[in-house]
Amino acid sequence: MGVSSTFAGAKIETLLVSNTTSSSMSMSASASPASTGLLCKPVAAVARVKRCHLIKNKRSNSRIINCEVQTIGQKVDSNNVPSASASASASASSLSALEQLKTSAADILCSALRLRHYVERSSIVVIGLSIHTTPVEMREKLAIPEAEWPRAVGELCGLNHIEEAAVLSTCNRMEIYVLALSRHRGIKEVTEWMSKISGIPVSEIRQHRFLLYDNDATQHLFEVSAGLDSLVLGEGQILAQVKQVVKVGQGLVGFGRNISGLFKHAITVGKRVRTETNISAGAVSVSSAAVELALMKLPESSHATARMLVIGAGKMGKLVIKHLVAKGCTKMVVVNRSEERVAAIREEIKDIEIIYKPQEEMLRCAAEADVIFTSTASETPLFLKENVTDLPPIYENVGGLRLFIDISVPRNVGSCVNDLETARVYNVDDLKEVVAANKEDRLRKAMEAQAIIGEESKQFQAWRDSLETVPTIKKLRAYAERIRTAELEKCLSKFDDDIPKKSRKAVDDLSRGIVNKILHGPMQHLRCDGSDSRTLSETLENMHALNRMFSLETQISVLEQKIRSKVEQNQK
C-alpha cells in the first residue's frame, strides 16, 4: 500500500514519448500527428502511462492519489507493427522523449513522496447494517450480545489490516468501527469475518451494508449518539448504548486511542444535542414508540380497558411498562423468569397494579391479553403459529385482533403468526409508522442538531490530525535533548570535579531554557488543534520540512510495517 508500492520505481508499463510541438515540427511530413515513438517495446500498438494526481473528497475531506492509465493512439499496420514514418520519428525523438519521461516520472515521485502521509494514514471506517438498509432477519443473525463484544474486538484486531475496533450492536443496528491500516483490505477482512460469525454469504452482506470513512464515519456516529439516525428522533437509549461501548472497551487492547476517542466524543455530542435542542420531546425510545404503535392499532375507546401483557422485565420491558403508565394504563401483567425485577419495578412505580406471572404461565397469560409486548433475550421464538392458533378470540371492542409488539432482536415472535386471521405481529421495523407521524418536527430538530454535530466533527478531526505530528515532535525533542546533554557534559568536563551542585543545576537549567525557547517556534508550527488558522496541509508541510532539516527520518512506512508484523504474527 502507499506510494512505496504504487510508485515503485515510477512504474510505467510502456514508456511514452509525448508528441510535443517542437518534436512535431521536426517530424517528416508523412508522420501522423497522432503517432508516437515507443521505447523498449516497439511492437506495442498503444502506449500507456500512469498519471497520478491528488484528489480531494469534498464530503469526507480525505485525500487520495488517483492513478489512471492514459492511452495514446498510434498508427499501426496490419501486422501490429508501427509504420515506417512512426519508427523514424521515434528514432529522432527518443532521446528528448526519454529525458521528458525521466523528468515527468521524477515530478510524480516527488509529489507522491510529499503525499505519502495522506495515502498511508490509517482510516476510521464503519461497516454497518441498520434498520434503514437491512431486514431484521439478517440483523438478528449478525447481532453480537454485549458479553461477546470483547471477544469480537479481539478477533477483529487480529485481522491483518485492523488496528483498533469497537462493536455497536443494538436491536436497530449492527455497526463495526475500525481503524484500518488499509481501507479496502480492512473492509474485505471485516466483511468476511461478519460472514463467518453469522453464516450469511459475503455477497449478501455487501448488498445490504453501508460503508463510511473518516469524517463521514465520525459524523455518522455523532448522529447515532444524538438520536438522529434512530427510528424515533432523539431516542435516549442509543446514547446509553454508546456509553456502554466505552465502558466495555475500557482496558481492551483493541479499543485504542482513535476509536475510544471517537466514542467518547460521540457521548459528548449526544449529551450536548439533547441539552441544547428539543430533540427529546415526544416518543424518544423504541419502547415508547412500541406503546404508541399499539395505541394507534387499538380503537381509541379501548385504550383504558385493553388487557396488556409485558413479557420480559429487563431494561426494554421496564421502559414499556413506564410508557404504558404514562399513557394511562393502570393494570398489566408481567411475565418474567424471576419476580425480583418485577417487584423492583412495582416498588418504583406506585399506585399501578402490576401482576407478576412466572415464565411457565406465559401461554395462559397470552390467552387473556389483547396486546402482548415481548422484550426478552431469548434466542428462540416464544410464539410460533401453533402456539397462537388455539388462543381464544379477541373482542371486537378492542379491534378483534390480538396484537404482538415484538421489540426484541432476535425476534421473540415468529413472522408465521401473521398468517393467522386472529393476530397481527409488529417488530422493530414496523415502528417506522410512529416516526412518520412526526416527520416535519423531526426535520426541524435535526437541522438544529446537525449544526452542533458539524462543530464537534471539526473539533474531533482537529484532535485526530494533531496526533499525526506527535512522532515528529517526540523525535525533535529527543534530537535536541541529545545535543543539549552532549554539549552540557563537554562544558562541565572542562571544570574541576568539585564544581558545586548549585552551579551544575544553574548551567543545566540554562541549557534547558535555551533549547525550549529555540523549539518553541517549530513546535507551534506543528500544532493542528483548531486553535489557529493553520491548515492541516500547512502543518504537514512543516512536519516534513523539520524531518528533512534535522534528519529525523520519521518512518513514513509505519503502516506497512504494522501490517507486515501482523501478518507474520498470524502465520505463526
PDB file of N, CA and C in Angstrom, residues 480-533:
ATOM      1  N   ALA A 480      17.052  17.311  20.088  1.00  0.00           N
ATOM      2  CA  ALA A 480      17.572  18.485  20.790  1.00  0.00           C
ATOM      3  C   ALA A 480      18.149  18.109  22.144  1.00  0.00           C
ATOM      4  N   GLU A 481      17.485  17.151  22.830  1.00  0.00           N
ATOM      5  CA  GLU A 481      17.962  16.736  24.149  1.00  0.00           C
ATOM      6  C   GLU A 481      19.308  16.033  24.055  1.00  0.00           C
ATOM      7  N   ARG A 482      19.517  15.241  22.998  1.00  0.00           N
ATOM      8  CA  ARG A 482      20.819  14.569  22.826  1.00  0.00           C
ATOM      9  C   ARG A 482      21.932  15.601  22.654  1.00  0.00           C
ATOM     10  N   ILE A 483      21.662  16.618  21.844  1.00  0.00           N
ATOM     11  CA  ILE A 483      22.665  17.669  21.633  1.00  0.00           C
ATOM     12  C   ILE A 483      22.922  18.428  22.934  1.00  0.00           C
ATOM     13  N   ARG A 484      21.834  18.746  23.640  1.00  0.00           N
ATOM     14  CA  ARG A 484      21.970  19.515  24.889  1.00  0.00           C
ATOM     15  C   ARG A 484      22.813  18.773  25.910  1.00  0.00           C
ATOM     16  N   THR A 485      22.504  17.506  26.135  1.00  0.00           N
ATOM     17  CA  THR A 485      23.235  16.737  27.148  1.00  0.00           C
ATOM     18  C   THR A 485      24.697  16.534  26.744  1.00  0.00           C
ATOM     19  N   ALA A 486      24.923  16.309  25.441  1.00  0.00           N
ATOM     20  CA  ALA A 486      26.305  16.110  24.978  1.00  0.00           C
ATOM     21  C   ALA A 486      27.120  17.386  25.177  1.00  0.00           C
ATOM     22  N   GLU A 487      26.559  18.523  24.808  1.00  0.00           N
ATOM     23  CA  GLU A 487      27.275  19.794  24.959  1.00  0.00           C
ATOM     24  C   GLU A 487      27.428  20.173  26.428  1.00  0.00           C
ATOM     25  N   LEU A 488      26.416  19.811  27.235  1.00  0.00           N
ATOM     26  CA  LEU A 488      26.494  20.104  28.668  1.00  0.00           C
ATOM     27  C   LEU A 488      27.647  19.323  29.309  1.00  0.00           C
ATOM     28  N   GLU A 489      27.731  18.040  28.968  1.00  0.00           N
ATOM     29  CA  GLU A 489      28.821  17.220  29.508  1.00  0.00           C
ATOM     30  C   GLU A 489      30.186  17.730  29.041  1.00  0.00           C
ATOM     31  N   LYS A 490      30.274  18.140  27.787  1.00  0.00           N
ATOM     32  CA  LYS A 490      31.522  18.671  27.259  1.00  0.00           C
ATOM     33  C   LYS A 490      31.936  19.942  28.014  1.00  0.00           C
ATOM     34  N   CYS A 491      30.927  20.767  28.309  1.00  0.00           N
ATOM     35  CA  CYS A 491      31.206  22.010  29.034  1.00  0.00           C
ATOM     36  C   CYS A 491      31.656  21.720  30.462  1.00  0.00           C
ATOM     37  N   LEU A 492      30.911  20.846  31.152  1.00  0.00           N
ATOM     38  CA  LEU A 492      31.213  20.562  32.557  1.00  0.00           C
ATOM     39  C   LEU A 492      32.543  19.825  32.707  1.00  0.00           C
ATOM     40  N   SER A 493      32.957  19.096  31.678  1.00  0.00           N
ATOM     41  CA  SER A 493      34.217  18.354  31.777  1.00  0.00           C
ATOM     42  C   SER A 493      35.429  19.278  31.828  1.00  0.00           C
ATOM     43  N   LYS A 494      35.250  20.530  31.451  1.00  0.00           N
ATOM     44  CA  LYS A 494      36.341  21.492  31.468  1.00  0.00           C
ATOM     45  C   LYS A 494      36.578  22.076  32.867  1.00  0.00           C
ATOM     46  N   PHE A 495      35.629  21.797  33.769  1.00  0.00           N
ATOM     47  CA  PHE A 495      35.756  22.299  35.136  1.00  0.00           C
ATOM     48  C   PHE A 495      36.234  21.184  36.057  1.00  0.00           C
ATOM     49  N   ASP A 496      36.597  21.575  37.234  1.00  0.00           N
ATOM     50  CA  ASP A 496      37.015  20.588  38.231  1.00  0.00           C
ATOM     51  C   ASP A 496      35.827  19.740  38.644  1.00  0.00           C
ATOM     52  N   ASP A 497      36.150  18.548  39.176  1.00  0.00           N
ATOM     53  CA  ASP A 497      35.093  17.643  39.617  1.00  0.00           C
ATOM     54  C   ASP A 497      34.318  18.182  40.809  1.00  0.00           C
ATOM     55  N   ASP A 498      34.920  19.118  41.516  1.00  0.00           N
ATOM     56  CA  ASP A 498      34.248  19.615  42.716  1.00  0.00           C
ATOM     57  C   ASP A 498      33.378  20.837  42.444  1.00  0.00           C
ATOM     58  N   ILE A 499      32.919  20.989  41.166  1.00  0.00           N
ATOM     59  CA  ILE A 499      32.019  22.091  40.859  1.00  0.00           C
ATOM     60  C   ILE A 499      30.743  21.953  41.691  1.00  0.00           C
ATOM     61  N   PRO A 500      30.291  23.004  42.327  1.00  0.00           N
ATOM     62  CA  PRO A 500      29.111  22.920  43.210  1.00  0.00           C
ATOM     63  C   PRO A 500      27.865  22.434  42.455  1.00  0.00           C
ATOM     64  N   LYS A 501      27.027  21.678  43.192  1.00  0.00           N
ATOM     65  CA  LYS A 501      25.777  21.182  42.603  1.00  0.00           C
ATOM     66  C   LYS A 501      24.895  22.333  42.143  1.00  0.00           C
ATOM     67  N   LYS A 502      24.919  23.416  42.899  1.00  0.00           N
ATOM     68  CA  LYS A 502      24.104  24.565  42.549  1.00  0.00           C
ATOM     69  C   LYS A 502      24.521  25.142  41.203  1.00  0.00           C
ATOM     70  N   SER A 503      25.833  25.168  40.970  1.00  0.00           N
ATOM     71  CA  SER A 503      26.337  25.679  39.694  1.00  0.00           C
ATOM     72  C   SER A 503      25.984  24.729  38.553  1.00  0.00           C
ATOM     73  N   ARG A 504      26.107  23.419  38.832  1.00  0.00           N
ATOM     74  CA  ARG A 504      25.734  22.430  37.819  1.00  0.00           C
ATOM     75  C   ARG A 504      24.265  22.597  37.418  1.00  0.00           C
ATOM     76  N   LYS A 505      23.412  22.756  38.441  1.00  0.00           N
ATOM     77  CA  LYS A 505      21.983  22.907  38.170  1.00  0.00           C
ATOM     78  C   LYS A 505      21.698  24.187  37.390  1.00  0.00           C
ATOM     79  N   ALA A 506      22.425  25.249  37.722  1.00  0.00           N
ATOM     80  CA  ALA A 506      22.215  26.512  37.022  1.00  0.00           C
ATOM     81  C   ALA A 506      22.555  26.367  35.541  1.00  0.00           C
ATOM     82  N   VAL A 507      23.686  25.706  35.252  1.00  0.00           N
ATOM     83  CA  VAL A 507      24.083  25.501  33.858  1.00  0.00           C
ATOM     84  C   VAL A 507      23.081  24.588  33.147  1.00  0.00           C
ATOM     85  N   ASP A 508      22.646  23.538  33.866  1.00  0.00           N
ATOM     86  CA  ASP A 508      21.659  22.612  33.289  1.00  0.00           C
ATOM     87  C   ASP A 508      20.365  23.348  32.960  1.00  0.00           C
ATOM     88  N   ASP A 509      19.892  24.167  33.897  1.00  0.00           N
ATOM     89  CA  ASP A 509      18.659  24.934  33.674  1.00  0.00           C
ATOM     90  C   ASP A 509      18.823  25.906  32.515  1.00  0.00           C
ATOM     91  N   LEU A 510      20.009  26.510  32.426  1.00  0.00           N
ATOM     92  CA  LEU A 510      20.263  27.443  31.330  1.00  0.00           C
ATOM     93  C   LEU A 510      20.166  26.729  29.986  1.00  0.00           C
ATOM     94  N   SER A 511      20.778  25.549  29.897  1.00  0.00           N
ATOM     95  CA  SER A 511      20.752  24.810  28.621  1.00  0.00           C
ATOM     96  C   SER A 511      19.330  24.380  28.268  1.00  0.00           C
ATOM     97  N   ARG A 512      18.574  23.956  29.257  1.00  0.00           N
ATOM     98  CA  ARG A 512      17.173  23.560  29.006  1.00  0.00           C
ATOM     99  C   ARG A 512      16.360  24.757  28.523  1.00  0.00           C
ATOM    100  N   GLY A 513      16.559  25.893  29.169  1.00  0.00           N
ATOM    101  CA  GLY A 513      15.816  27.086  28.784  1.00  0.00           C
ATOM    102  C   GLY A 513      16.104  27.508  27.351  1.00  0.00           C
ATOM    103  N   ILE A 514      17.394  27.440  26.972  1.00  0.00           N
ATOM    104  CA  ILE A 514      17.760  27.802  25.602  1.00  0.00           C
ATOM    105  C   ILE A 514      17.093  26.865  24.598  1.00  0.00           C
ATOM    106  N   VAL A 515      17.177  25.570  24.870  1.00  0.00           N
ATOM    107  CA  VAL A 515      16.581  24.577  23.966  1.00  0.00           C
ATOM    108  C   VAL A 515      15.073  24.773  23.849  1.00  0.00           C
ATOM    109  N   ASN A 516      14.395  24.972  24.982  1.00  0.00           N
ATOM    110  CA  ASN A 516      12.939  25.141  24.965  1.00  0.00           C
ATOM    111  C   ASN A 516      12.529  26.367  24.166  1.00  0.00           C
ATOM    112  N   LYS A 517      13.306  27.452  24.305  1.00  0.00           N
ATOM    113  CA  LYS A 517      12.981  28.672  23.569  1.00  0.00           C
ATOM    114  C   LYS A 517      13.214  28.482  22.069  1.00  0.00           C
ATOM    115  N   ILE A 518      14.254  27.759  21.714  1.00  0.00           N
ATOM    116  CA  ILE A 518      14.524  27.502  20.299  1.00  0.00           C
ATOM    117  C   ILE A 518      13.439  26.605  19.698  1.00  0.00           C
ATOM    118  N   LEU A 519      12.995  25.591  20.473  1.00  0.00           N
ATOM    119  CA  LEU A 519      11.993  24.646  19.970  1.00  0.00           C
ATOM    120  C   LEU A 519      10.581  25.225  19.950  1.00  0.00           C
ATOM    121  N   HIS A 520      10.374  26.309  20.678  1.00  0.00           N
ATOM    122  CA  HIS A 520       9.016  26.851  20.802  1.00  0.00           C
ATOM    123  C   HIS A 520       8.400  27.151  19.430  1.00  0.00           C
ATOM    124  N   GLY A 521       9.173  27.822  18.562  1.00  0.00           N
ATOM    125  CA  GLY A 521       8.659  28.160  17.234  1.00  0.00           C
ATOM    126  C   GLY A 521       8.298  26.943  16.410  1.00  0.00           C
ATOM    127  N   PRO A 522       9.237  25.997  16.225  1.00  0.00           N
ATOM    128  CA  PRO A 522       8.897  24.790  15.450  1.00  0.00           C
ATOM    129  C   PRO A 522       7.708  24.026  16.032  1.00  0.00           C
ATOM    130  N   MET A 523       7.646  23.931  17.371  1.00  0.00           N
ATOM    131  CA  MET A 523       6.533  23.206  17.988  1.00  0.00           C
ATOM    132  C   MET A 523       5.202  23.896  17.702  1.00  0.00           C
ATOM    133  N   GLN A 524       5.201  25.208  17.733  1.00  0.00           N
ATOM    134  CA  GLN A 524       3.975  25.956  17.437  1.00  0.00           C
ATOM    135  C   GLN A 524       3.490  25.649  16.024  1.00  0.00           C
ATOM    136  N   HIS A 525       4.438  25.515  15.099  1.00  0.00           N
ATOM    137  CA  HIS A 525       4.064  25.261  13.710  1.00  0.00           C
ATOM    138  C   HIS A 525       3.730  23.801  13.440  1.00  0.00           C
ATOM    139  N   LEU A 526       3.849  22.956  14.455  1.00  0.00           N
ATOM    140  CA  LEU A 526       3.392  21.565  14.326  1.00  0.00           C
ATOM    141  C   LEU A 526       2.022  21.371  14.946  1.00  0.00           C
ATOM    142  N   ARG A 527       1.477  22.442  15.501  1.00  0.00           N
ATOM    143  CA  ARG A 527       0.153  22.331  16.108  1.00  0.00           C
ATOM    144  C   ARG A 527      -0.907  22.267  15.025  1.00  0.00           C
ATOM    145  N   CYS A 528      -1.933  21.432  15.261  1.00  0.00           N
ATOM    146  CA  CYS A 528      -3.070  21.363  14.333  1.00  0.00           C
ATOM    147  C   CYS A 528      -4.302  20.990  15.157  1.00  0.00           C
ATOM    148  N   ASP A 529      -4.604  21.831  16.135  1.00  0.00           N
ATOM    149  CA  ASP A 529      -5.705  21.525  17.055  1.00  0.00           C
ATOM    150  C   ASP A 529      -6.891  22.459  16.884  1.00  0.00           C
ATOM    151  N   GLY A 530      -6.908  23.208  15.787  1.00  0.00           N
ATOM    152  CA  GLY A 530      -8.027  24.096  15.536  1.00  0.00           C
ATOM    153  C   GLY A 530      -7.962  25.414  16.280  1.00  0.00           C
ATOM    154  N   SER A 531      -6.879  25.680  17.015  1.00  0.00           N
ATOM    155  CA  SER A 531      -6.778  26.901  17.810  1.00  0.00           C
ATOM    156  C   SER A 531      -6.269  28.080  16.991  1.00  0.00           C
ATOM    157  N   ASP A 532      -5.817  27.835  15.772  1.00  0.00           N
ATOM    158  CA  ASP A 532      -5.384  28.934  14.913  1.00  0.00           C
ATOM    159  C   ASP A 532      -5.835  28.650  13.489  1.00  0.00           C
ATOM    160  N   SER A 533      -5.429  29.524  12.574  1.00  0.00           N
ATOM    161  CA  SER A 533      -5.903  29.421  11.187  1.00  0.00           C
ATOM    162  C   SER A 533      -5.066  28.473  10.342  1.00  0.00           C
TER     163      SER A 533
END
